[in-house]
Short mmCIF file of C-alpha atoms and ligand atoms in Angstrom, two decimals:
data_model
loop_
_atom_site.label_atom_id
_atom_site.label_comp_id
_atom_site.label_asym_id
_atom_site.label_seq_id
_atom_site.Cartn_x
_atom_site.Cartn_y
_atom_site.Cartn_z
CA UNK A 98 0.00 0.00 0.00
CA UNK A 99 1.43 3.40 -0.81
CA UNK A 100 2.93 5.39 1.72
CA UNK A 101 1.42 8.53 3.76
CA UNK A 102 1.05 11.15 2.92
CA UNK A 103 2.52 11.22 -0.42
CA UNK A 104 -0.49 9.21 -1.14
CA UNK A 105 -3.43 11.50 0.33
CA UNK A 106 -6.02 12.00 -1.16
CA UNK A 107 -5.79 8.01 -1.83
CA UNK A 108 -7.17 6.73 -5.48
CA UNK A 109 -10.11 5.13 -4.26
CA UNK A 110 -11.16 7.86 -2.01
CA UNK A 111 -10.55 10.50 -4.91
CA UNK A 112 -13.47 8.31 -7.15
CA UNK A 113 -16.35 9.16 -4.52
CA UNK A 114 -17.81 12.51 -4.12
CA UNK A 115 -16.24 14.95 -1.63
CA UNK A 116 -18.65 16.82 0.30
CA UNK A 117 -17.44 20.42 2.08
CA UNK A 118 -16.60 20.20 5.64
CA UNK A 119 -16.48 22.95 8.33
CA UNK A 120 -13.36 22.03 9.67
CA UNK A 121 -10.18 21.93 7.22
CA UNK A 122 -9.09 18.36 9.59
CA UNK A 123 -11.94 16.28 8.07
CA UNK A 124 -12.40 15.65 4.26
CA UNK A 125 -15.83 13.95 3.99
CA UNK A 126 -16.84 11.67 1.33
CA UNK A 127 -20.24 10.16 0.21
CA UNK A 128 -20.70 6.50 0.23
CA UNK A 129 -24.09 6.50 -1.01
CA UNK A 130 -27.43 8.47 -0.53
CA UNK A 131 -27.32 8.05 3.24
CA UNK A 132 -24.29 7.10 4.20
CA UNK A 133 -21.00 9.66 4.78
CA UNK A 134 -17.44 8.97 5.65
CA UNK A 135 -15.81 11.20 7.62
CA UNK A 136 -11.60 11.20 7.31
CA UNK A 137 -8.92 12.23 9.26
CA UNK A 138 -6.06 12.33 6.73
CA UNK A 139 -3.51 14.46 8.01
CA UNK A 140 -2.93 12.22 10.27
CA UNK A 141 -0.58 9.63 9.67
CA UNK A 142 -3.77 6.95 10.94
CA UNK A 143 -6.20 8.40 8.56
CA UNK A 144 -8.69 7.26 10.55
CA UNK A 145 -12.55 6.77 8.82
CA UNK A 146 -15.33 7.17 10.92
CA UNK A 147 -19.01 7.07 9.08
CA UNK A 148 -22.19 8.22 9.32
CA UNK A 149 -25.46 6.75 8.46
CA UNK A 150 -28.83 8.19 8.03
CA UNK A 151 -31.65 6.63 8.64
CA UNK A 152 -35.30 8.50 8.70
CA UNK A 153 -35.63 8.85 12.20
CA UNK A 154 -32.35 8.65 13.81
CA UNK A 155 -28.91 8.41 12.17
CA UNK A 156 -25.79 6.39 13.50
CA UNK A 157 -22.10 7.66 14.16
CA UNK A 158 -19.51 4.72 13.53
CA UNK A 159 -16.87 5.98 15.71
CA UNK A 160 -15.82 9.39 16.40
CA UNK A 161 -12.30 9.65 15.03
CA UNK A 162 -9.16 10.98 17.65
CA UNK A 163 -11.20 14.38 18.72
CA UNK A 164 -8.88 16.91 17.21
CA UNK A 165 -11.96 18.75 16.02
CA UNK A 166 -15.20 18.42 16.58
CA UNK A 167 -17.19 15.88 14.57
CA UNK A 168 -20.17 16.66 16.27
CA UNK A 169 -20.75 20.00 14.21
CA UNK A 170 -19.25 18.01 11.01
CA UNK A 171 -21.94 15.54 11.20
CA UNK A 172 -24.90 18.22 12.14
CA UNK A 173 -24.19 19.88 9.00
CA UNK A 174 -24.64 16.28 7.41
CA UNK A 175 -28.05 15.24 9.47
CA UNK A 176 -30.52 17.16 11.82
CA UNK A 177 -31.51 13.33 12.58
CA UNK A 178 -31.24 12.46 16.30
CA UNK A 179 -27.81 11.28 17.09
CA UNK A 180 -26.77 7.75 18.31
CA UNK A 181 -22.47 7.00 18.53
CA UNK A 182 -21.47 3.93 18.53
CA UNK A 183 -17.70 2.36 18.31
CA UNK A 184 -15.71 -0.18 16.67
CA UNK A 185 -14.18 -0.61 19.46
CA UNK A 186 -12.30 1.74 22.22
CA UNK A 187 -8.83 2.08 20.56
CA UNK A 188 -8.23 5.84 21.37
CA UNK A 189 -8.45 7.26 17.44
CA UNK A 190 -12.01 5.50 17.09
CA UNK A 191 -13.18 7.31 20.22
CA UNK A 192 -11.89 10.94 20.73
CA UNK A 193 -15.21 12.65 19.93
CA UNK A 194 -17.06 10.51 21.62
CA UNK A 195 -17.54 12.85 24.68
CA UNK A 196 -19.58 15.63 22.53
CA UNK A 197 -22.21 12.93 22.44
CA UNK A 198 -24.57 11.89 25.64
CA UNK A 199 -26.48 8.83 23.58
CA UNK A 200 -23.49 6.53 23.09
CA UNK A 201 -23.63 2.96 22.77
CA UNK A 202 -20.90 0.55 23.60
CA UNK A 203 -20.26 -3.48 22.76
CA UNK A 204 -21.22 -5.86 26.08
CA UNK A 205 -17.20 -5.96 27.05
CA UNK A 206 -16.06 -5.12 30.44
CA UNK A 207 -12.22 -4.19 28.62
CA UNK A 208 -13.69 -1.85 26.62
CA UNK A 209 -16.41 -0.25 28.09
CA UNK A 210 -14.26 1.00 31.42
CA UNK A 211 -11.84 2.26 28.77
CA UNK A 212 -14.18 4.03 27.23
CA UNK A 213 -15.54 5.43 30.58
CA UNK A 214 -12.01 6.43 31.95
CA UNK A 215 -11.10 8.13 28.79
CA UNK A 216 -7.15 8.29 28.38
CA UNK A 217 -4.83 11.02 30.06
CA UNK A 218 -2.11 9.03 28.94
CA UNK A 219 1.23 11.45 29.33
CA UNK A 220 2.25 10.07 26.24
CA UNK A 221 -0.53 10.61 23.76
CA UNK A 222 1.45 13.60 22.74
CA UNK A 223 3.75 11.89 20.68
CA UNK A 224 0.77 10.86 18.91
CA UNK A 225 0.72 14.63 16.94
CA UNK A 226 4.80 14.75 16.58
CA UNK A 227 5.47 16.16 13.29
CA UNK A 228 6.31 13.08 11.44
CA UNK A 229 2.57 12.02 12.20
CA UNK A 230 1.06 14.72 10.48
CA UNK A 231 1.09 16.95 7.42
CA UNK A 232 -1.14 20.09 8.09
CA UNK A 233 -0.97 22.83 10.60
CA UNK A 234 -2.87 21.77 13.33
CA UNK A 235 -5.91 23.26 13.90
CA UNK A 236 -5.84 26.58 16.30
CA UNK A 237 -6.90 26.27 19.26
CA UNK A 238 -5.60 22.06 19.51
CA UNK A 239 -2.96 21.78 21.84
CA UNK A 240 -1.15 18.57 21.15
CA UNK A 241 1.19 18.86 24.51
CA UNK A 242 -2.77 18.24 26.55
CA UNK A 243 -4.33 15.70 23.78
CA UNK A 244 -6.00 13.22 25.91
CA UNK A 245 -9.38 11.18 25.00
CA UNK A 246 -12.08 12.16 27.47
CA UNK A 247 -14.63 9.90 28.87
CA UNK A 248 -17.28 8.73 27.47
CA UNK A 249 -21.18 8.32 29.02
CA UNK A 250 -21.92 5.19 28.09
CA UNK A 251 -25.79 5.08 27.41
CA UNK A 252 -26.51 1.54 26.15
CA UNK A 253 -24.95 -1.75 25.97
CA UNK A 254 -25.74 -3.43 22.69
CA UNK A 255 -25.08 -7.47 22.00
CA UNK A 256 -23.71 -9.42 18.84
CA UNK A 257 -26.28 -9.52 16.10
CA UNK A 258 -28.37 -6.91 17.77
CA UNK A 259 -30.24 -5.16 14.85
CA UNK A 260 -30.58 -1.57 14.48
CA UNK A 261 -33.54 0.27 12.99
CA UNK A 262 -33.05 3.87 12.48
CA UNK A 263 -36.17 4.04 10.11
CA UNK A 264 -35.95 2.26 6.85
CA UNK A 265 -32.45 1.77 7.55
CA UNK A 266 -31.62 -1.37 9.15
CA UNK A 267 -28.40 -2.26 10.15
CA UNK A 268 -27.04 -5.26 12.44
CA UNK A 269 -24.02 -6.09 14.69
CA UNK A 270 -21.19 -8.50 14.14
CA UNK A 271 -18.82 -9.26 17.29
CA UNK A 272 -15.43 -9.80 15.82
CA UNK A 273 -12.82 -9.68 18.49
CA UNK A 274 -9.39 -10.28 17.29
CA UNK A 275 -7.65 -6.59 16.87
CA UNK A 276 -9.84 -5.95 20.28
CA UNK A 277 -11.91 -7.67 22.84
CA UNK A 278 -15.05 -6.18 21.31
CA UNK A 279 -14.59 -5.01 17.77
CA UNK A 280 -17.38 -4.97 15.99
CA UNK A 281 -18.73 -4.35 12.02
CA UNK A 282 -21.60 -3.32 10.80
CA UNK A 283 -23.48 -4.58 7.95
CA UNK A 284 -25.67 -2.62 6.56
CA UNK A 285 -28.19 -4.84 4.32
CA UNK A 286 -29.72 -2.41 1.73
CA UNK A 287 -26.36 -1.21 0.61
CA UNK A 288 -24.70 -4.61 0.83
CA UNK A 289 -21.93 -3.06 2.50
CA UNK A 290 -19.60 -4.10 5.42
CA UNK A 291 -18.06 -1.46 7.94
CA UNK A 292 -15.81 -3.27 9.35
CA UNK A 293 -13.70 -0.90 11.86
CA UNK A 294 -10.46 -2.28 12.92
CA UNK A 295 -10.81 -5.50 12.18
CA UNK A 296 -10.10 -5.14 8.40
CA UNK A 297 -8.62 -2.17 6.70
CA UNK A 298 -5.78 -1.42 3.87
CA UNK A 299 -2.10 -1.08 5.71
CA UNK A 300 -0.80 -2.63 8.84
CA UNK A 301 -2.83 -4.69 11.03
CA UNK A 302 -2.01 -4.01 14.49
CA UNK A 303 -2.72 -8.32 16.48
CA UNK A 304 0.18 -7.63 18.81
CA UNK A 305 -1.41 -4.77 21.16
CA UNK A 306 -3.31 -5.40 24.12
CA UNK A 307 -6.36 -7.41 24.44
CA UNK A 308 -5.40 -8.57 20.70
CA UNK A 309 -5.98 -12.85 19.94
CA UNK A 310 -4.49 -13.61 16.52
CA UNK A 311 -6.50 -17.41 16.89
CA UNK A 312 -9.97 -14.95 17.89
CA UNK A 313 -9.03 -12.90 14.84
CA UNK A 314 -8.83 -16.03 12.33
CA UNK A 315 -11.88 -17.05 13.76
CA UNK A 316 -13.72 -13.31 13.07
CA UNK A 317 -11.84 -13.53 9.71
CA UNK A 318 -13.45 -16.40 8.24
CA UNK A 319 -16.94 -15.82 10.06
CA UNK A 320 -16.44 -12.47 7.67
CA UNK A 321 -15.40 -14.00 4.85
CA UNK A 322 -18.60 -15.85 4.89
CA UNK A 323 -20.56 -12.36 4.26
CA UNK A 324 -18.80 -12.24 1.05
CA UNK A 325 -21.72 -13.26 -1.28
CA UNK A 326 -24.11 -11.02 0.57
CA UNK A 327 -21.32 -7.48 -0.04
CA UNK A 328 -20.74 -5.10 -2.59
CA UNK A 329 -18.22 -3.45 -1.06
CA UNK A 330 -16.16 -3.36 2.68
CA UNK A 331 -15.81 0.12 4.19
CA UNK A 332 -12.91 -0.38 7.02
CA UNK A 333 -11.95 2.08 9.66
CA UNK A 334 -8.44 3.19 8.02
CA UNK A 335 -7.05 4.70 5.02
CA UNK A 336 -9.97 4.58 2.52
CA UNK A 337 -13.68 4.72 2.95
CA UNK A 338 -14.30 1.68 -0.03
CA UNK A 339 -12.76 -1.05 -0.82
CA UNK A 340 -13.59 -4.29 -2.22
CA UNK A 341 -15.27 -7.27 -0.82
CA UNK A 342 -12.11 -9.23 -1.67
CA UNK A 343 -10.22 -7.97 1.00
CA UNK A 344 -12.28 -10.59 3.26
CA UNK A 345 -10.64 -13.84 1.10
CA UNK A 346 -6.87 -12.11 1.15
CA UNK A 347 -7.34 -11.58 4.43
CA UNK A 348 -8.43 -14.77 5.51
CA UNK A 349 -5.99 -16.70 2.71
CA UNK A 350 -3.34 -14.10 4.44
CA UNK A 351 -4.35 -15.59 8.37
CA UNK A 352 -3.56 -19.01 6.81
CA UNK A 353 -0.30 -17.87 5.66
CA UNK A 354 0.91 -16.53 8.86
CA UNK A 355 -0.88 -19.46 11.27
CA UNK A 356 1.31 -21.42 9.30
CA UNK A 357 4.83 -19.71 10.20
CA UNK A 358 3.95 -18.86 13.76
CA UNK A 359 5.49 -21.62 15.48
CA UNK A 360 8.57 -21.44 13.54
CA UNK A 361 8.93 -17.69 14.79
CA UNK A 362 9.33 -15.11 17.29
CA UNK A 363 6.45 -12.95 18.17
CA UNK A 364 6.30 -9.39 16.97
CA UNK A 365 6.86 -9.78 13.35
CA UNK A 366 4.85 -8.54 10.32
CA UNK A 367 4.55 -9.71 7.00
CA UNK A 368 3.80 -7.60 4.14
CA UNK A 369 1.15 -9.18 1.71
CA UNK A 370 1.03 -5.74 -0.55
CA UNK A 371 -1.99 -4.00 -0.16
CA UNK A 372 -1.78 -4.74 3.59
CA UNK A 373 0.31 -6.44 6.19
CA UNK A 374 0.07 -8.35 9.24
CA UNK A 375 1.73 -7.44 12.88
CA UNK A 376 1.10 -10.78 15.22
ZN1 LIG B 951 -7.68 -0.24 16.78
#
């Protein structure tokens, strides 16, 4: 996968239509009639968070790393009342999360108190060092006090849980692997597949806390099972839509590096080209 951020705006992202934002930090792009993403490239994570709307309520897939408000990026998208809810509580899917009082969290114990204590980490500065991003930051963002603040946890939803938010109907997927609790979202009408952390273009993180690669083969394959039911997957990194066929390289991928494991140290990462895996 090309390198950031000679490679911002990416190709795919570049083919859908960009839509204005009020901040110069997010570049928003539409997926489809009702359905936004919402990037964060100038940071070397490029995080994707999205935003569907449904005809009575409309859904925030994670809330990006909080540099700016999303909050007043996604009002301009939706006067629809608001529901959050996360991939799972790595800090960069969670930093808006605290402009929100209706957010609703995966039935984990891990994730939801890290969600509820927020991070005051002393070292999430070095997340903004210069080599991590290529704009000015935004005035009035102070990278020396970047912290994730707690969220209010509202509601605790369950795997396969189906969500209505009028004529839009959406359901849950637990897929722990990356995290306890990740979780995708497939969104029938569209035939799409959000699938957060647990798929994306670039380096797979299985090595952090509260990762399982076996969990993560498992989540893999139960994915990859989806496949004749997609159109397209729309992860939580890099670019907003990408094809189903990342579910069968990933999963032919897994195979590949189940079968080197015991031959190996932990902490490696092998490059398969349009990704690569860290186990
Ligand atoms: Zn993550």
């Amino acid at each position: 996968m090309s390198k950031w951020p000679d490679a911002i705006p990416r190709e795919s992202n570049k083919n859908l239509e960009e839509i204005e934002s009020i901040s110069n930090w997010f570049a928003i792009y539409r997926i489809n009639k009702d359905t936004f993403a919402l990037l964060e490239p100038f940071h070397i994570e490029e995080v994707v968070s999205y935003l569907f709307i449904g005809e009575e309520q409309a859904l925030l897939f994670d809330t990006g790393m909080g540099v700016v408000s999303i909050k007043q990026e996604v009002e301009a998208l939706t006067e629809k009342e608001l529901i959050v809810l996360n991939s799972h509580s790595h800090y960069d899917h969670v930093g808006g999360n605290y402009e929100f009082t209706n957010v609703w969290a995966f039935n984990n114990d891990w994730e939801i108190k890290r969600m509820k204590n927020g991070d005051y980490s002393q070292k999430r500065f070095k997340n903004f060092e210069d080599s991590n991003i290529c704009t000015d930051l935004p005035s009035g963002f102070d990278k020396n006090s970047y912290h994730i603040k707690p969220s209010v946890v509202s509601k605790i939803i369950k795997d396969q849980e189906r969500i209505d938010l009028g004529n839009r109907k959406l359901i849950i997927h637990h897929t722990p692997g990356h995290s306890p609790a990740s979780i995708c979202i497939q969104d029938y009408q569209y035939k799409l597949l959000f699938t957060g952390d647990t798929l994306y273009p670039g380096e797979m993180y299985l090595d952090l806390e509260g990762s399982d690669f076996d969990i993560y083969i498992k989540s893999i394959n139960y994915l990859n099972d989806l496949y004749e039911e997609l159109l397209f997957l729309c992860p939580g990194h890099n670019e907003a839509l990408i094809s189903r066929d990342y579910l069968r390289d990933f999963k032919n991928a897994c195979e590949k590096v189940k079968s080197i494991i015991p031959q190996n140290p932990p902490h490696r990462n092998i490059d398969f080209g349009n990704f690569s895996i860290s186990f």
